[in-house]
PDB file of C-alpha atoms in Angstrom:
ATOM      1  CA  GLY A  91       5.989 -12.305  50.721  1.00 79.00           C
ATOM      2  CA  GLU A  92       9.561 -13.171  49.949  1.00 86.00           C
ATOM      3  CA  ASN A  93      11.260 -16.030  51.786  1.00 92.00           C
ATOM      4  CA  VAL A  94      15.040 -16.418  51.694  1.00 96.00           C
ATOM      5  CA  GLU A  95      16.714 -19.611  52.881  1.00 97.00           C
ATOM      6  CA  GLN A  96      20.450 -19.696  53.501  1.00 97.00           C
ATOM      7  CA  HIS A  97      22.776 -22.689  53.949  1.00 97.00           C
ATOM      8  CA  PRO A  98      24.869 -23.731  55.719  1.00 97.00           C
ATOM      9  CA  SER A  99      24.366 -21.990  59.030  1.00 96.00           C
ATOM     10  CA  THR A 100      28.001 -22.615  59.980  1.00 97.00           C
ATOM     11  CA  LEU A 101      31.018 -23.326  57.807  1.00 98.00           C
ATOM     12  CA  SER A 102      34.616 -24.066  58.771  1.00 98.00           C
ATOM     13  CA  VAL A 103      37.380 -24.071  56.166  1.00 98.00           C
ATOM     14  CA  GLN A 104      41.149 -24.199  56.236  1.00 98.00           C
ATOM     15  CA  GLU A 105      42.965 -21.035  55.316  1.00 98.00           C
ATOM     16  CA  GLY A 106      43.515 -20.969  51.564  1.00 98.00           C
ATOM     17  CA  ASP A 107      40.514 -23.168  50.771  1.00 98.00           C
ATOM     18  CA  SER A 108      37.329 -21.953  49.111  1.00 98.00           C
ATOM     19  CA  ALA A 109      34.004 -21.305  50.841  1.00 98.00           C
ATOM     20  CA  VAL A 110      30.565 -21.439  49.241  1.00 98.00           C
ATOM     21  CA  ILE A 111      27.332 -20.163  50.774  1.00 98.00           C
ATOM     22  CA  LYS A 112      24.015 -20.819  49.071  1.00 98.00           C
ATOM     23  CA  CYS A 113      20.674 -19.018  49.193  1.00 98.00           C
ATOM     24  CA  THR A 114      17.297 -19.688  47.643  1.00 98.00           C
ATOM     25  CA  TYR A 115      14.438 -17.239  47.287  1.00 97.00           C
ATOM     26  CA  SER A 116      10.742 -17.661  46.608  1.00 95.00           C
ATOM     27  CA  ASP A 117       9.528 -14.493  44.872  1.00 92.00           C
ATOM     28  CA  SER A 118      10.219 -14.527  41.140  1.00 91.00           C
ATOM     29  CA  ALA A 119       9.852 -10.720  41.154  1.00 89.00           C
ATOM     30  CA  SER A 120      13.066 -10.325  43.163  1.00 91.00           C
ATOM     31  CA  ASN A 121      15.747  -8.687  41.066  1.00 91.00           C
ATOM     32  CA  TYR A 122      18.456  -7.505  43.465  1.00 92.00           C
ATOM     33  CA  PHE A 123      20.591  -9.819  45.590  1.00 95.00           C
ATOM     34  CA  PRO A 124      23.122  -8.275  47.986  1.00 95.00           C
ATOM     35  CA  TRP A 125      25.526 -10.030  50.327  1.00 97.00           C
ATOM     36  CA  TYR A 126      26.515  -8.501  53.650  1.00 97.00           C
ATOM     37  CA  LYS A 127      29.408  -9.365  55.947  1.00 98.00           C
ATOM     38  CA  GLN A 128      29.114  -8.827  59.678  1.00 97.00           C
ATOM     39  CA  GLU A 129      32.179  -9.124  61.861  1.00 96.00           C
ATOM     40  CA  LEU A 130      31.732  -9.870  65.539  1.00 93.00           C
ATOM     41  CA  GLY A 131      30.155  -6.916  67.331  1.00 92.00           C
ATOM     42  CA  LYS A 132      30.066  -4.805  64.178  1.00 95.00           C
ATOM     43  CA  ARG A 133      27.420  -3.632  61.745  1.00 96.00           C
ATOM     44  CA  PRO A 134      26.605  -5.499  58.503  1.00 96.00           C
ATOM     45  CA  GLN A 135      28.424  -4.136  55.461  1.00 96.00           C
ATOM     46  CA  LEU A 136      27.798  -4.804  51.800  1.00 95.00           C
ATOM     47  CA  ILE A 137      30.523  -6.878  50.144  1.00 97.00           C
ATOM     48  CA  ILE A 138      28.998  -7.638  46.757  1.00 97.00           C
ATOM     49  CA  ASP A 139      25.636  -7.547  45.014  1.00 94.00           C
ATOM     50  CA  ILE A 140      24.136  -8.829  41.798  1.00 94.00           C
ATOM     51  CA  ARG A 141      21.145  -7.809  39.752  1.00 90.00           C
ATOM     52  CA  SER A 142      18.865 -10.140  37.838  1.00 84.00           C
ATOM     53  CA  ASN A 143      20.207  -9.239  34.404  1.00 83.00           C
ATOM     54  CA  VAL A 144      23.620 -10.624  35.363  1.00 81.00           C
ATOM     55  CA  GLY A 145      24.559 -14.265  35.952  1.00 91.00           C
ATOM     56  CA  GLU A 146      27.880 -13.787  37.729  1.00 94.00           C
ATOM     57  CA  LYS A 147      29.869 -10.989  39.292  1.00 95.00           C
ATOM     58  CA  LYS A 148      33.417 -11.023  40.655  1.00 96.00           C
ATOM     59  CA  ASP A 149      35.383  -8.736  42.933  1.00 94.00           C
ATOM     60  CA  GLN A 150      38.888 -10.029  43.637  1.00 96.00           C
ATOM     61  CA  ARG A 151      38.459 -13.177  45.795  1.00 97.00           C
ATOM     62  CA  ILE A 152      34.689 -12.867  46.025  1.00 98.00           C
ATOM     63  CA  ALA A 153      32.156 -13.915  43.417  1.00 98.00           C
ATOM     64  CA  VAL A 154      28.403 -14.264  43.322  1.00 98.00           C
ATOM     65  CA  THR A 155      26.385 -16.382  40.907  1.00 97.00           C
ATOM     66  CA  LEU A 156      22.676 -16.158  40.197  1.00 96.00           C
ATOM     67  CA  ASN A 157      20.354 -18.756  38.677  1.00 95.00           C
ATOM     68  CA  LYS A 158      17.004 -17.058  38.169  1.00 93.00           C
ATOM     69  CA  THR A 159      15.334 -20.161  36.799  1.00 93.00           C
ATOM     70  CA  ALA A 160      16.131 -22.164  39.908  1.00 94.00           C
ATOM     71  CA  LYS A 161      15.775 -19.114  42.179  1.00 96.00           C
ATOM     72  CA  HIS A 162      19.101 -19.536  43.870  1.00 95.00           C
ATOM     73  CA  PHE A 163      22.274 -17.529  44.251  1.00 97.00           C
ATOM     74  CA  SER A 164      25.618 -18.287  45.846  1.00 98.00           C
ATOM     75  CA  LEU A 165      28.602 -16.524  47.354  1.00 98.00           C
ATOM     76  CA  HIS A 166      32.040 -17.913  46.565  1.00 98.00           C
ATOM     77  CA  ILE A 167      35.131 -16.884  48.488  1.00 98.00           C
ATOM     78  CA  THR A 168      38.440 -18.190  47.165  1.00 98.00           C
ATOM     79  CA  GLU A 169      41.811 -18.352  48.940  1.00 98.00           C
ATOM     80  CA  THR A 170      40.169 -17.718  52.288  1.00 98.00           C
ATOM     81  CA  GLN A 171      42.035 -15.758  54.934  1.00 97.00           C
ATOM     82  CA  PRO A 172      41.468 -15.465  58.703  1.00 96.00           C
ATOM     83  CA  GLU A 173      40.001 -11.989  58.207  1.00 97.00           C
ATOM     84  CA  ASP A 174      37.210 -13.580  56.164  1.00 98.00           C
ATOM     85  CA  SER A 175      35.869 -15.076  59.404  1.00 98.00           C
ATOM     86  CA  ALA A 176      32.475 -13.424  59.989  1.00 97.00           C
ATOM     87  CA  VAL A 177      28.748 -13.934  59.557  1.00 97.00           C
ATOM     88  CA  TYR A 178      27.547 -13.573  55.982  1.00 98.00           C
ATOM     89  CA  PHE A 179      23.961 -12.669  55.074  1.00 97.00           C
ATOM     90  CA  CYS A 180      22.319 -12.990  51.703  1.00 97.00           C
ATOM     91  CA  ALA A 181      19.238 -10.927  50.831  1.00 95.00           C
ATOM     92  CA  ALA A 182      16.673 -10.510  48.087  1.00 94.00           C
ATOM     93  CA  SER A 183      14.591  -7.547  46.969  1.00 90.00           C
ATOM     94  CA  ASP A 184      12.097  -6.825  44.191  1.00 83.00           C
ATOM     95  CA  GLY A 185      13.196  -3.181  44.159  1.00 75.00           C
ATOM     96  CA  TYR A 186       9.897  -1.888  45.471  1.00 71.00           C
ATOM     97  CA  GLN A 187       9.216  -3.618  48.770  1.00 60.00           C
ATOM     98  CA  LYS A 188      11.404  -4.609  51.648  1.00 74.00           C
ATOM     99  CA  VAL A 189      14.735  -6.344  51.470  1.00 86.00           C
ATOM    100  CA  THR A 190      14.443  -9.859  52.938  1.00 91.00           C
ATOM    101  CA  PHE A 191      17.506 -11.334  54.598  1.00 94.00           C
ATOM    102  CA  GLY A 192      18.605 -14.918  55.023  1.00 95.00           C
ATOM    103  CA  THR A 193      19.386 -16.251  58.485  1.00 95.00           C
ATOM    104  CA  GLY A 194      23.155 -15.947  58.118  1.00 95.00           C
ATOM    105  CA  THR A 195      26.206 -18.209  57.771  1.00 97.00           C
ATOM    106  CA  LYS A 196      28.970 -18.117  60.337  1.00 97.00           C
ATOM    107  CA  LEU A 197      32.223 -18.684  58.467  1.00 98.00           C
ATOM    108  CA  GLN A 198      35.319 -19.705  60.397  1.00 98.00           C
ATOM    109  CA  VAL A 199      38.655 -19.744  58.588  1.00 98.00           C
ATOM    110  CA  ILE A 200      41.142 -21.915  60.436  1.00 97.00           C
ATOM    111  CA  PRO A 201      44.782 -20.762  60.128  1.00 94.00           C
TER     112      PRO A 201
ATOM    113  CA  ASN B 153      30.226  12.618  56.969  1.00 77.00           C
ATOM    114  CA  ALA B 154      29.143  10.460  59.943  1.00 84.00           C
ATOM    115  CA  GLY B 155      26.974   8.048  57.905  1.00 94.00           C
ATOM    116  CA  VAL B 156      24.294   6.373  60.032  1.00 97.00           C
ATOM    117  CA  THR B 157      24.420   6.993  63.765  1.00 97.00           C
ATOM    118  CA  GLN B 158      22.423   5.346  66.542  1.00 98.00           C
ATOM    119  CA  THR B 159      21.992   6.096  70.205  1.00 97.00           C
ATOM    120  CA  PRO B 160      22.211   4.626  72.735  1.00 97.00           C
ATOM    121  CA  LYS B 161      24.688   1.774  72.177  1.00 97.00           C
ATOM    122  CA  PHE B 162      23.385  -0.222  75.130  1.00 97.00           C
ATOM    123  CA  GLN B 163      20.146  -0.032  77.098  1.00 97.00           C
ATOM    124  CA  VAL B 164      18.532  -2.041  79.865  1.00 97.00           C
ATOM    125  CA  LEU B 165      14.808  -1.631  80.419  1.00 97.00           C
ATOM    126  CA  LYS B 166      12.341  -3.116  82.822  1.00 97.00           C
ATOM    127  CA  THR B 167       9.208  -4.773  81.468  1.00 98.00           C
ATOM    128  CA  GLY B 168       6.563  -2.162  80.733  1.00 97.00           C
ATOM    129  CA  GLN B 169       8.939   0.782  80.327  1.00 97.00           C
ATOM    130  CA  SER B 170       8.982   2.787  77.131  1.00 96.00           C
ATOM    131  CA  MET B 171      11.907   4.305  75.292  1.00 96.00           C
ATOM    132  CA  THR B 172      13.034   5.704  71.954  1.00 98.00           C
ATOM    133  CA  LEU B 173      15.990   4.464  69.948  1.00 98.00           C
ATOM    134  CA  GLN B 174      17.479   7.278  67.902  1.00 98.00           C
ATOM    135  CA  CYS B 175      18.734   6.988  64.330  1.00 98.00           C
ATOM    136  CA  ALA B 176      20.119   9.697  62.097  1.00 98.00           C
ATOM    137  CA  GLN B 177      21.851   9.806  58.701  1.00 97.00           C
ATOM    138  CA  ASP B 178      23.641  12.636  56.934  1.00 96.00           C
ATOM    139  CA  MET B 179      23.714  11.168  53.416  1.00 94.00           C
ATOM    140  CA  ASN B 180      20.367  12.615  52.289  1.00 92.00           C
ATOM    141  CA  HIS B 181      19.015   9.097  51.841  1.00 93.00           C
ATOM    142  CA  GLU B 182      15.320   8.690  51.115  1.00 91.00           C
ATOM    143  CA  TYR B 183      14.924   5.191  52.505  1.00 91.00           C
ATOM    144  CA  MET B 184      15.420   4.318  56.162  1.00 93.00           C
ATOM    145  CA  SER B 185      14.589   1.152  58.031  1.00 94.00           C
ATOM    146  CA  TRP B 186      14.801  -0.564  61.391  1.00 97.00           C
ATOM    147  CA  TYR B 187      15.829  -4.196  61.839  1.00 96.00           C
ATOM    148  CA  ARG B 188      16.154  -6.424  64.822  1.00 97.00           C
ATOM    149  CA  GLN B 189      18.801  -9.141  64.920  1.00 96.00           C
ATOM    150  CA  ASP B 190      18.289 -12.245  67.010  1.00 93.00           C
ATOM    151  CA  PRO B 191      20.547 -15.329  67.076  1.00 83.00           C
ATOM    152  CA  GLY B 192      19.771 -17.690  64.198  1.00 80.00           C
ATOM    153  CA  MET B 193      17.093 -15.426  62.745  1.00 82.00           C
ATOM    154  CA  GLY B 194      19.004 -12.995  60.591  1.00 87.00           C
ATOM    155  CA  LEU B 195      17.832  -9.415  60.232  1.00 94.00           C
ATOM    156  CA  ARG B 196      14.088  -8.908  60.425  1.00 94.00           C
ATOM    157  CA  LEU B 197      12.488  -5.691  59.241  1.00 93.00           C
ATOM    158  CA  ILE B 198      10.425  -3.819  61.850  1.00 96.00           C
ATOM    159  CA  HIS B 199       9.393  -0.597  60.058  1.00 95.00           C
ATOM    160  CA  TYR B 200      10.619   1.372  57.106  1.00 92.00           C
ATOM    161  CA  SER B 201      10.202   4.806  55.556  1.00 93.00           C
ATOM    162  CA  VAL B 202      10.533   5.879  51.915  1.00 90.00           C
ATOM    163  CA  GLY B 203      10.680   9.581  52.766  1.00 92.00           C
ATOM    164  CA  ALA B 204       9.723  12.232  55.291  1.00 94.00           C
ATOM    165  CA  GLY B 205       6.147  11.748  56.465  1.00 95.00           C
ATOM    166  CA  ILE B 206       5.842   8.216  55.027  1.00 94.00           C
ATOM    167  CA  THR B 207       6.265   5.044  57.074  1.00 95.00           C
ATOM    168  CA  ASP B 208       5.137   1.448  56.708  1.00 93.00           C
ATOM    169  CA  GLN B 209       5.282  -1.820  58.591  1.00 93.00           C
ATOM    170  CA  GLY B 210       7.791  -4.527  57.991  1.00 91.00           C
ATOM    171  CA  GLU B 211       7.832  -8.156  59.050  1.00 90.00           C
ATOM    172  CA  VAL B 212       7.721  -7.717  62.860  1.00 94.00           C
ATOM    173  CA  PRO B 213       6.075  -4.333  63.669  1.00 96.00           C
ATOM    174  CA  ASN B 214       4.096  -5.218  66.803  1.00 96.00           C
ATOM    175  CA  GLY B 215       5.165  -3.284  69.899  1.00 96.00           C
ATOM    176  CA  TYR B 216       7.055  -0.622  67.918  1.00 98.00           C
ATOM    177  CA  ASN B 217       6.167   2.778  66.505  1.00 97.00           C
ATOM    178  CA  VAL B 218       8.076   5.024  64.128  1.00 98.00           C
ATOM    179  CA  SER B 219       7.776   8.481  62.646  1.00 96.00           C
ATOM    180  CA  ARG B 220       9.772  10.355  60.010  1.00 97.00           C
ATOM    181  CA  SER B 221       9.411  14.102  60.377  1.00 97.00           C
ATOM    182  CA  THR B 222      12.711  14.886  58.625  1.00 97.00           C
ATOM    183  CA  THR B 223      14.857  13.170  55.997  1.00 96.00           C
ATOM    184  CA  GLU B 224      17.678  12.752  58.515  1.00 97.00           C
ATOM    185  CA  ASP B 225      15.948  11.199  61.546  1.00 98.00           C
ATOM    186  CA  PHE B 226      14.011   7.973  62.027  1.00 98.00           C
ATOM    187  CA  PRO B 227      13.382   7.163  65.707  1.00 98.00           C
ATOM    188  CA  LEU B 228      11.997   3.824  66.880  1.00 98.00           C
ATOM    189  CA  ARG B 229       9.719   3.819  69.910  1.00 98.00           C
ATOM    190  CA  LEU B 230       9.103   0.857  72.148  1.00 97.00           C
ATOM    191  CA  LEU B 231       5.711   1.433  73.676  1.00 91.00           C
ATOM    192  CA  SER B 232       5.756  -1.040  76.573  1.00 96.00           C
ATOM    193  CA  ALA B 233       8.919  -3.113  76.618  1.00 97.00           C
ATOM    194  CA  ALA B 234       8.683  -6.895  76.874  1.00 97.00           C
ATOM    195  CA  PRO B 235      11.448  -9.502  77.347  1.00 97.00           C
ATOM    196  CA  SER B 236      10.748 -10.721  73.781  1.00 96.00           C
ATOM    197  CA  GLN B 237      12.079  -7.373  72.567  1.00 97.00           C
ATOM    198  CA  THR B 238      15.548  -8.138  73.903  1.00 97.00           C
ATOM    199  CA  SER B 239      17.633  -7.907  70.751  1.00 97.00           C
ATOM    200  CA  VAL B 240      20.179  -5.925  68.800  1.00 97.00           C
ATOM    201  CA  TYR B 241      18.537  -3.164  66.773  1.00 98.00           C
ATOM    202  CA  PHE B 242      20.035  -1.802  63.587  1.00 98.00           C
ATOM    203  CA  CYS B 243      18.962   1.256  61.687  1.00 97.00           C
ATOM    204  CA  ALA B 244      19.826   1.387  57.989  1.00 95.00           C
ATOM    205  CA  SER B 245      19.498   3.853  55.151  1.00 94.00           C
ATOM    206  CA  SER B 246      19.847   3.779  51.381  1.00 91.00           C
ATOM    207  CA  TYR B 247      19.474   6.180  48.483  1.00 87.00           C
ATOM    208  CA  SER B 248      16.172   4.534  47.624  1.00 74.00           C
ATOM    209  CA  ARG B 249      14.450   1.341  48.545  1.00 66.00           C
ATOM    210  CA  GLY B 250      15.190  -2.069  47.194  1.00 61.00           C
ATOM    211  CA  VAL B 251      17.991  -1.883  44.686  1.00 70.00           C
ATOM    212  CA  TYR B 252      20.633   0.080  46.475  1.00 81.00           C
ATOM    213  CA  GLU B 253      23.217  -0.682  49.125  1.00 88.00           C
ATOM    214  CA  GLN B 254      21.949  -0.258  52.659  1.00 91.00           C
ATOM    215  CA  TYR B 255      24.232   1.490  55.137  1.00 94.00           C
ATOM    216  CA  PHE B 256      23.802   0.238  58.674  1.00 97.00           C
ATOM    217  CA  GLY B 257      24.271   2.073  61.939  1.00 97.00           C
ATOM    218  CA  PRO B 258      26.436   0.592  64.720  1.00 97.00           C
ATOM    219  CA  GLY B 259      23.457  -0.984  66.484  1.00 97.00           C
ATOM    220  CA  THR B 260      21.768  -0.727  69.881  1.00 97.00           C
ATOM    221  CA  ARG B 261      21.884  -3.702  72.214  1.00 97.00           C
ATOM    222  CA  LEU B 262      18.658  -3.724  74.215  1.00 97.00           C
ATOM    223  CA  THR B 263      17.939  -5.946  77.196  1.00 97.00           C
ATOM    224  CA  VAL B 264      14.477  -6.079  78.745  1.00 97.00           C
ATOM    225  CA  THR B 265      14.292  -7.651  82.207  1.00 97.00           C
TER     226      THR B 265
END
């Protein structure tokens, strides 16, 4: 089955700096890669996703890149703000079976 | 439109007790799933359903049962609770499986003593 590895497990950045979270996956059949944000005590919520026919996708300060050859994808957050502090999960899916999640990255933005 | 709802929010069980975690969605989603979240381990899939009457096992199904008699409801049953089942449980739904956004419920924090 699919295996998703996520790094780093914790990340501290100064407000205004950029943050990058990286994930690798094992199943070459995976074609959908969502990112979820989970604030403390809350439910995970989708912030951005990318499909395998696209190499990069942007939404304001958030971007995701995908390298299918290397089987890795990354989340980039620019101009970080304190409200970006949360746990971020990457995931991978082949569109037919389960969605497999990474183990999460706790991002702390220091004011 | 309430989205995905879960009850209860908190529960304490003694070892060996059974209980049912409730999950409901009002978005007419086909796909529903149950995850457990443990520190450092992300979200692990317990069971999922692709429609009424159809369920299948996920990554960590042992000790849990599910059924899907309606599109809206997807209860999770703990047959004989064990301390290893102490976790936060999330129900999620999506239009279909795999390539669509999953909407999560607020979670149930379960402690087994």
